[in-house]
Amino acid sequence: MKTASASRRILGWTAATLAGLAASPALAQGPTIDGADTAWITTATALVLLMTLPGLALLYAGMVRKKHLLAVMAQCFAAAMLVSVLWMIAGYSLTFVGGGSVIGSLDRFFLAGMSLESVNDLAANLPESLFAAFQMTFAIITVALVAGSVADRMRFSAFVLFAALWLFIVYVPIAHWVWGGGFLGEWGLLDFAGGTVVHINAGVAGLVACLVLGARHGYGSENLSPFDLSLAVIGTSLLWVGWFGFNGGSALGAGSRATMAILVTHLGASMGAIGWMAAEWWTRGKPSVLGILSGAIAGLGTITPASGFVLPWHALIIGGVAGIVCFWACTWLKQRLRYDDSLDVFGIHGVGGVIGTLATGVFAVGALSASPANPTGSPGLLEGNAAQLQTQAIGVVVTIVWCAVATFVVLKVVDLLVGLRVSPEAERMGLDVTQHGEALQ
Amino acid sequence: MKTASASRRILGWTAATLAGLAASPALAQGPTIDGADTAWITTATALVLLMTLPGLALLYAGMVRKKHLLAVMAQCFAAAMLVSVLWMIAGYSLTFVGGGSVIGSLDRFFLAGMSLESVNDLAANLPESLFAAFQMTFAIITVALVAGSVADRMRFSAFVLFAALWLFIVYVPIAHWVWGGGFLGEWGLLDFAGGTVVHINAGVAGLVACLVLGARHGYGSENLSPFDLSLAVIGTSLLWVGWFGFNGGSALGAGSRATMAILVTHLGASMGAIGWMAAEWWTRGKPSVLGILSGAIAGLGTITPASGFVLPWHALIIGGVAGIVCFWACTWLKQRLRYDDSLDVFGIHGVGGVIGTLATGVFAVGALSASPANPTGSPGLLEGNAAQLQTQAIGVVVTIVWCAVATFVVLKVVDLLVGLRVSPEAERMGLDVTQHGEALQ
Amino acid sequence: MKTASASRRILGWTAATLAGLAASPALAQGPTIDGADTAWITTATALVLLMTLPGLALLYAGMVRKKHLLAVMAQCFAAAMLVSVLWMIAGYSLTFVGGGSVIGSLDRFFLAGMSLESVNDLAANLPESLFAAFQMTFAIITVALVAGSVADRMRFSAFVLFAALWLFIVYVPIAHWVWGGGFLGEWGLLDFAGGTVVHINAGVAGLVACLVLGARHGYGSENLSPFDLSLAVIGTSLLWVGWFGFNGGSALGAGSRATMAILVTHLGASMGAIGWMAAEWWTRGKPSVLGILSGAIAGLGTITPASGFVLPWHALIIGGVAGIVCFWACTWLKQRLRYDDSLDVFGIHGVGGVIGTLATGVFAVGALSASPANPTGSPGLLEGNAAQLQTQAIGVVVTIVWCAVATFVVLKVVDLLVGLRVSPEAERMGLDVTQHGEALQ
Amino acid sequence: MKLVIAVIKPFKLEDVRDALMALGIQGLTVTEVKGYGRQKGHTEIYRGAEYAVNFLPKVRVEVVVPSDRAAKVVDTIAAAAKTGQIGDGKIFVTPIEHAVRIRTGETDANAL
Amino acid sequence: MKLVIAVIKPFKLEDVRDALMALGIQGLTVTEVKGYGRQKGHTEIYRGAEYAVNFLPKVRVEVVVPSDRAAKVVDTIAAAAKTGQIGDGKIFVTPIEHAVRIRTGETDANAL
Amino acid sequence: MKLVIAVIKPFKLEDVRDALMALGIQGLTVTEVKGYGRQKGHTEIYRGAEYAVNFLPKVRVEVVVPSDRAAKVVDTIAAAAKTGQIGDGKIFVTPIEHAVRIRTGETDANAL
Ligand SMILES: Nc1ncnc2c1ncn2[C@@H]1O[C@H](COP(=O)(O)OP(=O)(O)O)[C@@H](O)[C@H]1O
Ligand SMILES: Nc1ncnc2c1ncn2[C@@H]1O[C@H](COP(=O)(O)OP(=O)(O)O)[C@@H](O)[C@H]1O
Ligand SMILES: Nc1ncnc2c1ncn2[C@@H]1O[C@H](COP(=O)(O)OP(=O)(O)O)[C@@H](O)[C@H]1O
């Protein structure tokens, strides 16, 4: 029994598994639930929720001006509460229950039929209620991430509507394609914890959204510097700790696959911070606190898709590259292209997600994903499997294209319905007072 | 072995179990400790402590004025440290060790006899040291909650004394009646994680306390608005995450009972926030951040007693109702009755606790609490068991009556001994400077 | 199987085990990994990281002036990211892999050879990647703690360099001597979670560093009072919760040894806070918030070495003594000796570490560390084993001497290379602007 | 015109404003300041280091009025801000030679 | 010399400073203040309690200039700070009898 | 009477207060302000966006004194606040026509 559960734990997400699953019924009943796996994934679920509430809310609050501070926290909060309900009504079912290569089914509409005994075959070692909740926390943070790009100017009502539509039109399909039995998973795309589904997705959506909304008033001329960066330090710290649940939890069990993922995640974050800090110190003479934080997030986002497939020394490389390239993207590239992605969701998550997804195709170590069903695991370019890198590139392109087009459409619909942007006067007074009737004193 | 432990896990608190336990010796020795259950409940204990330190401290700090901010945090902290010590000296023993239908025993006075091997029959799958610590975190937060009602005017010394007396005179007996083998549990009251013991209890005590102390100076005339609401966002987020341990941990094991409880808890919080937000948006034109936070807490408090007995779709209803009714209680009702419950402990926890305890009697699904010893579980009104709703109502009334009377007596004693309220001059200068000699700059 | 794993869990660190291990090969492969133990220690690793990021960063930020606030957070962050990388490159291997009584080996240089299956014999029930990560979090916080002593005046570049050198020259050897198979462990020193390795070490290094750097400008004449103490409340709370992972995780498994350690840790913290509060209330007329927080940290630091060896009532004594003595050290003693340890790292961690390490020799209960290999466990003075107290004293002295001398040398080298202290002008303007080019608004 | 500067206790601000409004004053400007005077401050203790906080929070109210109304305004503020306790504050009157309303360009008495 | 006191909308500060610099003014002092005037404040709601926030954030700019330049400075500030909306603020001019530059001890016009 | 307004470096506040107390001055009012002058500010960079922080933190000390003491007060402040570095600040003197102590109603010199 222990052996079986251990191998299940080591198995995690692999192309082979996913391909195999597509044929089998997605929901099962049975005494396969493992106590230790349940204990860890329950904890991981709490950790990933902690990443949004209050992690991301704090990171974002720490980068905006005083008059917009509560508003950006409110958007993160609203994303959490809204996505949670919609996920349980239909999102979970459409993503992870049955269905074909494009979209899941409505068999668990309103979670109908979920009981204490039911499990999802994608993680038959866990109660289905836990699997659904764990996956929900990923949907929450992806939606909340987008708020950073449009901070300081998007109407609260517009963001709420956007979150609801974007969840179903962008997040749910892409998550299904990669993780839920859809075509990207079947083609063998490796994405352990969300390089495509979470980071590229949020980054590209953010870029499109900030282009559609236009730059903040005063961008490039006025001083838009952060009010209280210490909040961003707290936020980044909680994101870092929570990421143990994000990547470690994606092993869907307690075991060495999870702990190795956590170790490489931690090293990716550390090297990302070091990379950005070094680049900034070198080019600007001072290592800024916001730079260090940004580098850590860049490292975390970038290592995410690779975290279950690479060894610690790969993480050192991936993290360091992430820190330096994302620094370049958020400074040189952004200024050159002249878009106003307020809190650099694209420059960090979008760019990091692409690097990480491709790096997975380069560095993947077969032994880390090997299982009885797939004894060779999923090796990457360095182990001679150049095809994997190609698959990764396809995954990146598909994600970018679908996300960009669909996000654009969603934004236009929201604009028609409630208007995307507050008035210039409201922007000047601050979203806190104009959207919520409150203000920091 | 696994089967046994799984069923134990699914068992949780049920009337049947509690009735059965009253007859058996409360303490046992034996190799029944389960590693996975221990791992999860240890985590849950940390999560519930996190709810008070710093969760509740932040929520409260985020709602008061600058000059009282540290003082309310200090009261939460003092509650934690004091209750912890008193709990281990006698609170745990009086609540959970032996004894009859009214009060426990002193067999574990100063934890005498607790060893690495000992367990409490109420949770024989856990080390006794863990069970005692987990239950302690509930006592801590219940006492700390009361501080919100009397914020900005209660003497620190008075609060410290109040906390000590109230723990033994109010919390310990009620917790024993419901969870420790006492009469309410025997009568079949369903309270999974503290609708009566924690929320009604704290809410009613808060109401009595704010009536005894009188309103804050300037209440109704001066601007008493919060200094830094962003602290309340952080606090609410940590409460939300910590609540996974509160309700999920109340299953006393890692398994589907725990994870289902977490799922319904999360949905209750989300719907509470949505409900309050909608009500406020509708009636006042703007959704305030504090409203969203308040709704989330209302949803969490309300789902608490029901969390181990209901399905996800019930949680959507319970949470939504909680958000709307508590909004009404904190605005219309409070203004009508003209009491100054500074941070709305009664309006949210008291009212939410009543709704939730009654809703448990309506929605309880027998299958969720079924066990070999009690194959039908504990069904509610919707499954045809109207008696359950009556039992719930009795539990509510008993809790309110005992809590109200005993809290009143405790307050009068404290007033005699050290004086409950600071001088008007001290209140004007702020509790931070006058009680602690410190201030935010 | 369960029995074996349970006894392993109960085993923890004991002198006997360590003595036994020195002879056996340090690394092994085998199916000994336990799911429940892995689940809990993974959680504990996250909790200990949370202690530094953001716990300690917040505690420190909450005690400094506005113009230095970001800088001290940056130093905690830098300690985390730098130590993490260096630990995985060589620190882990030199501390915990093979080697003799003085230093480990380089067998795991760059973690070479670490796989999903490998374990370290010091904790054969855990994946090696987890053991390495868990121990890393201890190295991080020890280095970060030192930043408190030199807050408001140390160059960022100097701190970064100091952290790197100090890790290898001070932390790694001492950790090896006590925990990694080195001579202090072989001699039977009892240090469950870091009284010598972490607290005395950081405290003494802090004292030496603040003496070498000299006092802050304005110390003793200007108002250097904290800008925003509420941050310190949050920080202390997170440290407290995280300490469950610190001490409870040091049992290296999920079981009653861990939960008993958590219980005594919690009581130590509570009594420390009560002790300091009482002492301050008595001598100064008011219980300050910072005093309560300081007492809690003092209690936590002091109980740390004893936490796996004592019973709850011992913790009440140890914690209470810690609160009172550390209060005395941070007020009377510090003023008498006239050193400027900015945030009292020595007065709290140094003094607390000494008290706790000696108290372990007094109160240790043999039964708590008994195992099949060592049926009597490790008793202390109260159980008639006076030799244990002597061993503890030797451990204290060795740690102090090595740490003081080596820290002094490291500081002098750093001073030569980059200069330890910022210019008076930069100190006046604040480290935030001068070191990082940023400021709170 | 005169500029009347009143340094008062913060919690008296609403009273002063209401009294001035009752007088028909339409505008004023408020600054948070710290005052040092006969009123004693308090002591803050941080881990054994005592700091005397000598500066107390006060609010400065500035109101520009036509010269003939200055005396009335001074009296009104004095009455509204008075508690009779030490630290009630001061009122100073200084001449203003010229005033402009930015929005309209109106000057002097019309600008107030 | 004259002290020109301008109470303006906060976001106009950069414009005013730039305009004054263009005029050759080398120094000024800025304070965050709260203004009460014809411009209406907003309402904040906290759990059902409504608070009218009557005081709006403003910035006070103080600049001391030689008497002959005062009129020009007033005009410049008025032009730069104007939006034409209610709440644009006021400018007041008061005499300064004496000025000192602390660093050098220079006085009066040389001190500015 | 005269109102002496000194804009000084923040860390000089205690020195200035002590010097004024030594002179027998019993009250003063302090405001945190931001100064723009010859002293250069610093640059802050946030993810590649550089912001010149031109306004430096200063403290404004206001003290009203009998006319005959004004010169002495100005000299005292100038001496205490001087570092000789750029940015030391300015002192301005303006007439005060009337003063009231709110607590007692005493006026003019008796009110100080
Ligand atoms: N000479 C002065 N110049 C400027 N402000 C003063 C002066 N004297 C007092 N103040 C201000 O008035 C406030 C109240 O003065 P204080 O001497 O404490 O009490 P009282 O007004 O009752 O005499 C002080 O805090 C200070 O802000
Ligand atoms: N009599 C006054 N004395 C001092 N400050 C004033 C006076 N009247 C107005 N102010 C200041 O000018 C600001 C703008 O005035 P307001 O009446 O709102 O609009 P406007 O300047 O367009 O007439 C106010 O917020 C206040 O700070
Ligand atoms: N003309 C002025 N009017 C008002 N305040 C001024 C004026 N010139 C300078 N200041 C104030 O004095 C401060 C110091 O001036 P600065 O030119 O930087 O140095 P210094 O006093 O050494 O000449 C400025 O920051 C500003 O607050």
mmCIF file of N, CA and C and ligand atoms in Angstrom, chain D residues 6-9 33-40 54-59 84-92, chain F residues 2-4 25-30 61-66 100-104 106 110-112, ligand 1:
data_model
loop_
_atom_site.group_PDB
_atom_site.id
_atom_site.type_symbol
_atom_site.label_atom_id
_atom_site.label_comp_id
_atom_site.label_asym_id
_atom_site.label_seq_id
_atom_site.Cartn_x
_atom_site.Cartn_y
_atom_site.Cartn_z
ATOM 1 N N ALA D 6 -4.802 80.442 14.374
ATOM 2 C CA ALA D 6 -5.129 79.885 15.690
ATOM 3 C C ALA D 6 -4.472 78.519 15.828
ATOM 4 N N VAL D 7 -3.727 78.337 16.909
ATOM 5 C CA VAL D 7 -3.156 77.014 17.217
ATOM 6 C C VAL D 7 -4.009 76.434 18.334
ATOM 7 N N ILE D 8 -4.725 75.341 18.036
ATOM 8 C CA ILE D 8 -5.717 74.835 19.003
ATOM 9 C C ILE D 8 -5.532 73.342 19.241
ATOM 10 N N LYS D 9 -6.291 72.808 20.198
ATOM 11 C CA LYS D 9 -6.289 71.364 20.431
ATOM 12 C C LYS D 9 -7.041 70.672 19.286
ATOM 13 N N VAL D 33 0.015 70.376 13.281
ATOM 14 C CA VAL D 33 1.315 70.861 13.736
ATOM 15 C C VAL D 33 1.625 70.228 15.088
ATOM 16 N N LYS D 34 2.821 70.483 15.551
ATOM 17 C CA LYS D 34 3.169 70.044 16.898
ATOM 18 C C LYS D 34 3.516 71.269 17.720
ATOM 19 N N GLY D 35 2.982 71.329 18.911
ATOM 20 C CA GLY D 35 3.183 72.515 19.724
ATOM 21 C C GLY D 35 4.045 72.241 20.935
ATOM 22 N N TYR D 36 4.794 73.260 21.280
ATOM 23 C CA TYR D 36 5.612 73.181 22.476
ATOM 24 C C TYR D 36 5.230 74.366 23.329
ATOM 25 N N GLY D 37 4.901 74.136 24.595
ATOM 26 C CA GLY D 37 4.467 75.262 25.411
ATOM 27 C C GLY D 37 4.493 74.882 26.872
ATOM 28 N N ARG D 38 3.608 75.501 27.621
ATOM 29 C CA ARG D 38 3.580 75.229 29.056
ATOM 30 C C ARG D 38 3.035 73.831 29.328
ATOM 31 N N GLN D 39 2.156 73.396 28.464
ATOM 32 C CA GLN D 39 1.570 72.065 28.653
ATOM 33 C C GLN D 39 2.656 70.998 28.541
ATOM 34 N N LYS D 40 2.666 70.084 29.525
ATOM 35 C CA LYS D 40 3.677 69.020 29.532
ATOM 36 C C LYS D 40 3.328 67.915 28.548
ATOM 37 N N ASN D 54 7.900 66.017 23.994
ATOM 38 C CA ASN D 54 7.602 67.381 24.437
ATOM 39 C C ASN D 54 6.647 68.079 23.500
ATOM 40 N N PHE D 55 6.607 67.621 22.275
ATOM 41 C CA PHE D 55 5.747 68.268 21.302
ATOM 42 C C PHE D 55 4.405 67.576 21.278
ATOM 43 N N LEU D 56 3.380 68.340 21.449
ATOM 44 C CA LEU D 56 2.039 67.783 21.474
ATOM 45 C C LEU D 56 1.325 68.075 20.173
ATOM 46 N N PRO D 57 0.468 67.172 19.752
ATOM 47 C CA PRO D 57 -0.264 67.436 18.511
ATOM 48 C C PRO D 57 -1.229 68.606 18.679
ATOM 49 N N LYS D 58 -1.151 69.528 17.768
ATOM 50 C CA LYS D 58 -2.066 70.671 17.720
ATOM 51 C C LYS D 58 -2.533 70.832 16.278
ATOM 52 N N VAL D 59 -3.509 71.674 16.125
ATOM 53 C CA VAL D 59 -3.988 71.976 14.785
ATOM 54 C C VAL D 59 -3.898 73.484 14.587
ATOM 55 N N GLY D 84 -10.314 75.712 29.021
ATOM 56 C CA GLY D 84 -9.866 76.190 30.308
ATOM 57 C C GLY D 84 -8.662 75.427 30.846
ATOM 58 N N GLN D 85 -8.299 74.371 30.144
ATOM 59 C CA GLN D 85 -7.135 73.571 30.532
ATOM 60 C C GLN D 85 -5.879 74.135 29.884
ATOM 61 N N ILE D 86 -4.759 73.864 30.505
ATOM 62 C CA ILE D 86 -3.506 74.293 29.917
ATOM 63 C C ILE D 86 -3.345 73.652 28.540
ATOM 64 N N GLY D 87 -2.764 74.400 27.607
ATOM 65 C CA GLY D 87 -2.539 73.869 26.273
ATOM 66 C C GLY D 87 -3.641 74.228 25.298
ATOM 67 N N ASP D 88 -4.539 75.089 25.684
ATOM 68 C CA ASP D 88 -5.634 75.454 24.782
ATOM 69 C C ASP D 88 -5.149 76.142 23.516
ATOM 70 N N GLY D 89 -4.005 76.825 23.603
ATOM 71 C CA GLY D 89 -3.427 77.383 22.387
ATOM 72 C C GLY D 89 -3.534 78.896 22.290
ATOM 73 N N LYS D 90 -3.149 79.400 21.121
ATOM 74 C CA LYS D 90 -3.005 80.839 20.908
ATOM 75 C C LYS D 90 -3.708 81.258 19.621
ATOM 76 N N ILE D 91 -3.966 82.548 19.564
ATOM 77 C CA ILE D 91 -4.459 83.134 18.310
ATOM 78 C C ILE D 91 -3.579 84.337 17.980
ATOM 79 N N PHE D 92 -3.132 84.401 16.755
ATOM 80 C CA PHE D 92 -2.305 85.519 16.306
ATOM 81 C C PHE D 92 -2.968 86.186 15.110
ATOM 82 N N LYS F 2 6.335 90.091 16.849
ATOM 83 C CA LYS F 2 6.781 89.554 15.569
ATOM 84 C C LYS F 2 6.579 88.046 15.549
ATOM 85 N N LEU F 3 6.241 87.566 14.364
ATOM 86 C CA LEU F 3 6.245 86.115 14.147
ATOM 87 C C LEU F 3 7.534 85.775 13.437
ATOM 88 N N VAL F 4 8.360 84.974 14.092
ATOM 89 C CA VAL F 4 9.597 84.510 13.459
ATOM 90 C C VAL F 4 9.339 83.128 12.879
ATOM 91 N N ILE F 25 12.171 81.564 25.919
ATOM 92 C CA ILE F 25 10.977 81.416 25.088
ATOM 93 C C ILE F 25 10.157 80.237 25.609
ATOM 94 N N GLN F 26 8.873 80.445 25.750
ATOM 95 C CA GLN F 26 8.068 79.408 26.407
ATOM 96 C C GLN F 26 7.195 78.610 25.467
ATOM 97 N N GLY F 27 7.102 79.049 24.220
ATOM 98 C CA GLY F 27 6.220 78.310 23.346
ATOM 99 C C GLY F 27 6.639 78.429 21.896
ATOM 100 N N LEU F 28 6.337 77.432 21.117
ATOM 101 C CA LEU F 28 6.576 77.511 19.681
ATOM 102 C C LEU F 28 5.744 76.425 19.008
ATOM 103 N N THR F 29 5.603 76.566 17.717
ATOM 104 C CA THR F 29 4.787 75.624 16.956
ATOM 105 C C THR F 29 5.602 75.115 15.772
ATOM 106 N N VAL F 30 5.513 73.814 15.556
ATOM 107 C CA VAL F 30 6.373 73.157 14.575
ATOM 108 C C VAL F 30 5.532 72.474 13.511
ATOM 109 N N VAL F 61 9.594 76.179 12.084
ATOM 110 C CA VAL F 61 9.365 76.562 13.473
ATOM 111 C C VAL F 61 8.757 77.957 13.464
ATOM 112 N N GLU F 62 7.649 78.109 14.164
ATOM 113 C CA GLU F 62 7.038 79.426 14.278
ATOM 114 C C GLU F 62 7.056 79.842 15.727
ATOM 115 N N VAL F 63 7.524 81.035 15.970
ATOM 116 C CA VAL F 63 7.511 81.522 17.336
ATOM 117 C C VAL F 63 7.170 83.011 17.333
ATOM 118 N N VAL F 64 6.208 83.347 18.137
ATOM 119 C CA VAL F 64 5.792 84.742 18.236
ATOM 120 C C VAL F 64 6.453 85.344 19.478
ATOM 121 N N VAL F 65 7.078 86.505 19.303
ATOM 122 C CA VAL F 65 7.818 87.115 20.412
ATOM 123 C C VAL F 65 7.560 88.627 20.421
ATOM 124 N N PRO F 66 7.768 89.256 21.552
ATOM 125 C CA PRO F 66 7.683 90.719 21.587
ATOM 126 C C PRO F 66 8.676 91.304 20.596
ATOM 127 N N VAL F 100 -3.692 86.291 21.382
ATOM 128 C CA VAL F 100 -4.617 85.911 22.455
ATOM 129 C C VAL F 100 -4.222 84.538 22.979
ATOM 130 N N ARG F 101 -4.221 84.372 24.302
ATOM 131 C CA ARG F 101 -4.087 83.027 24.873
ATOM 132 C C ARG F 101 -5.507 82.507 25.104
ATOM 133 N N ILE F 102 -5.836 81.445 24.444
ATOM 134 C CA ILE F 102 -7.221 80.982 24.466
ATOM 135 C C ILE F 102 -7.686 80.629 25.873
ATOM 136 N N ARG F 103 -6.829 79.967 26.618
ATOM 137 C CA ARG F 103 -7.221 79.480 27.941
ATOM 138 C C ARG F 103 -7.700 80.599 28.862
ATOM 139 N N THR F 104 -6.930 81.726 28.841
ATOM 140 C CA THR F 104 -7.187 82.774 29.830
ATOM 141 C C THR F 104 -7.784 84.037 29.229
ATOM 142 N N GLU F 106 -5.953 86.279 28.025
ATOM 143 C CA GLU F 106 -4.895 87.302 28.053
ATOM 144 C C GLU F 106 -4.533 87.682 26.619
ATOM 145 N N ASN F 110 1.215 89.414 26.995
ATOM 146 C CA ASN F 110 0.872 88.482 28.066
ATOM 147 C C ASN F 110 0.437 87.116 27.551
ATOM 148 N N ALA F 111 0.087 87.082 26.280
ATOM 149 C CA ALA F 111 -0.430 85.834 25.719
ATOM 150 C C ALA F 111 0.688 84.901 25.269
ATOM 151 N N LEU F 112 1.874 85.404 25.182
ATOM 152 C CA LEU F 112 2.948 84.589 24.574
ATOM 153 C C LEU F 112 3.495 83.546 25.556
HETATM 154 N N1 LIG G 1 5.196 82.062 21.439
HETATM 155 C C1 LIG G 1 4.582 81.142 20.695
HETATM 156 N N2 LIG G 1 4.729 81.157 19.371
HETATM 157 C C2 LIG G 1 4.103 80.257 18.622
HETATM 158 N N3 LIG G 1 3.302 79.264 19.102
HETATM 159 C C3 LIG G 1 3.121 79.212 20.449
HETATM 160 C C4 LIG G 1 3.747 80.120 21.300
HETATM 161 N N4 LIG G 1 3.393 79.818 22.562
HETATM 162 C C5 LIG G 1 2.573 78.752 22.497
HETATM 163 N N5 LIG G 1 2.399 78.369 21.223
HETATM 164 C C6 LIG G 1 1.546 77.293 20.755
HETATM 165 O O1 LIG G 1 0.421 77.230 21.596
HETATM 166 C C7 LIG G 1 0.273 75.920 22.161
HETATM 167 C C8 LIG G 1 -0.307 76.007 23.558
HETATM 168 O O2 LIG G 1 0.572 76.686 24.432
HETATM 169 P P1 LIG G 1 0.780 76.237 25.966
HETATM 170 O O3 LIG G 1 1.829 77.118 26.539
HETATM 171 O O4 LIG G 1 1.029 74.768 26.019
HETATM 172 O O5 LIG G 1 -0.602 76.431 26.669
HETATM 173 P P2 LIG G 1 -1.535 77.720 26.809
HETATM 174 O O6 LIG G 1 -1.999 78.077 25.431
HETATM 175 O O7 LIG G 1 -2.630 77.223 27.689
HETATM 176 O O8 LIG G 1 -0.706 78.804 27.398
HETATM 177 C C9 LIG G 1 1.651 75.347 22.100
HETATM 178 O O9 LIG G 1 1.589 73.937 22.055
HETATM 179 C C10 LIG G 1 2.210 75.961 20.839
HETATM 180 O O10 LIG G 1 1.804 75.223 19.695
#
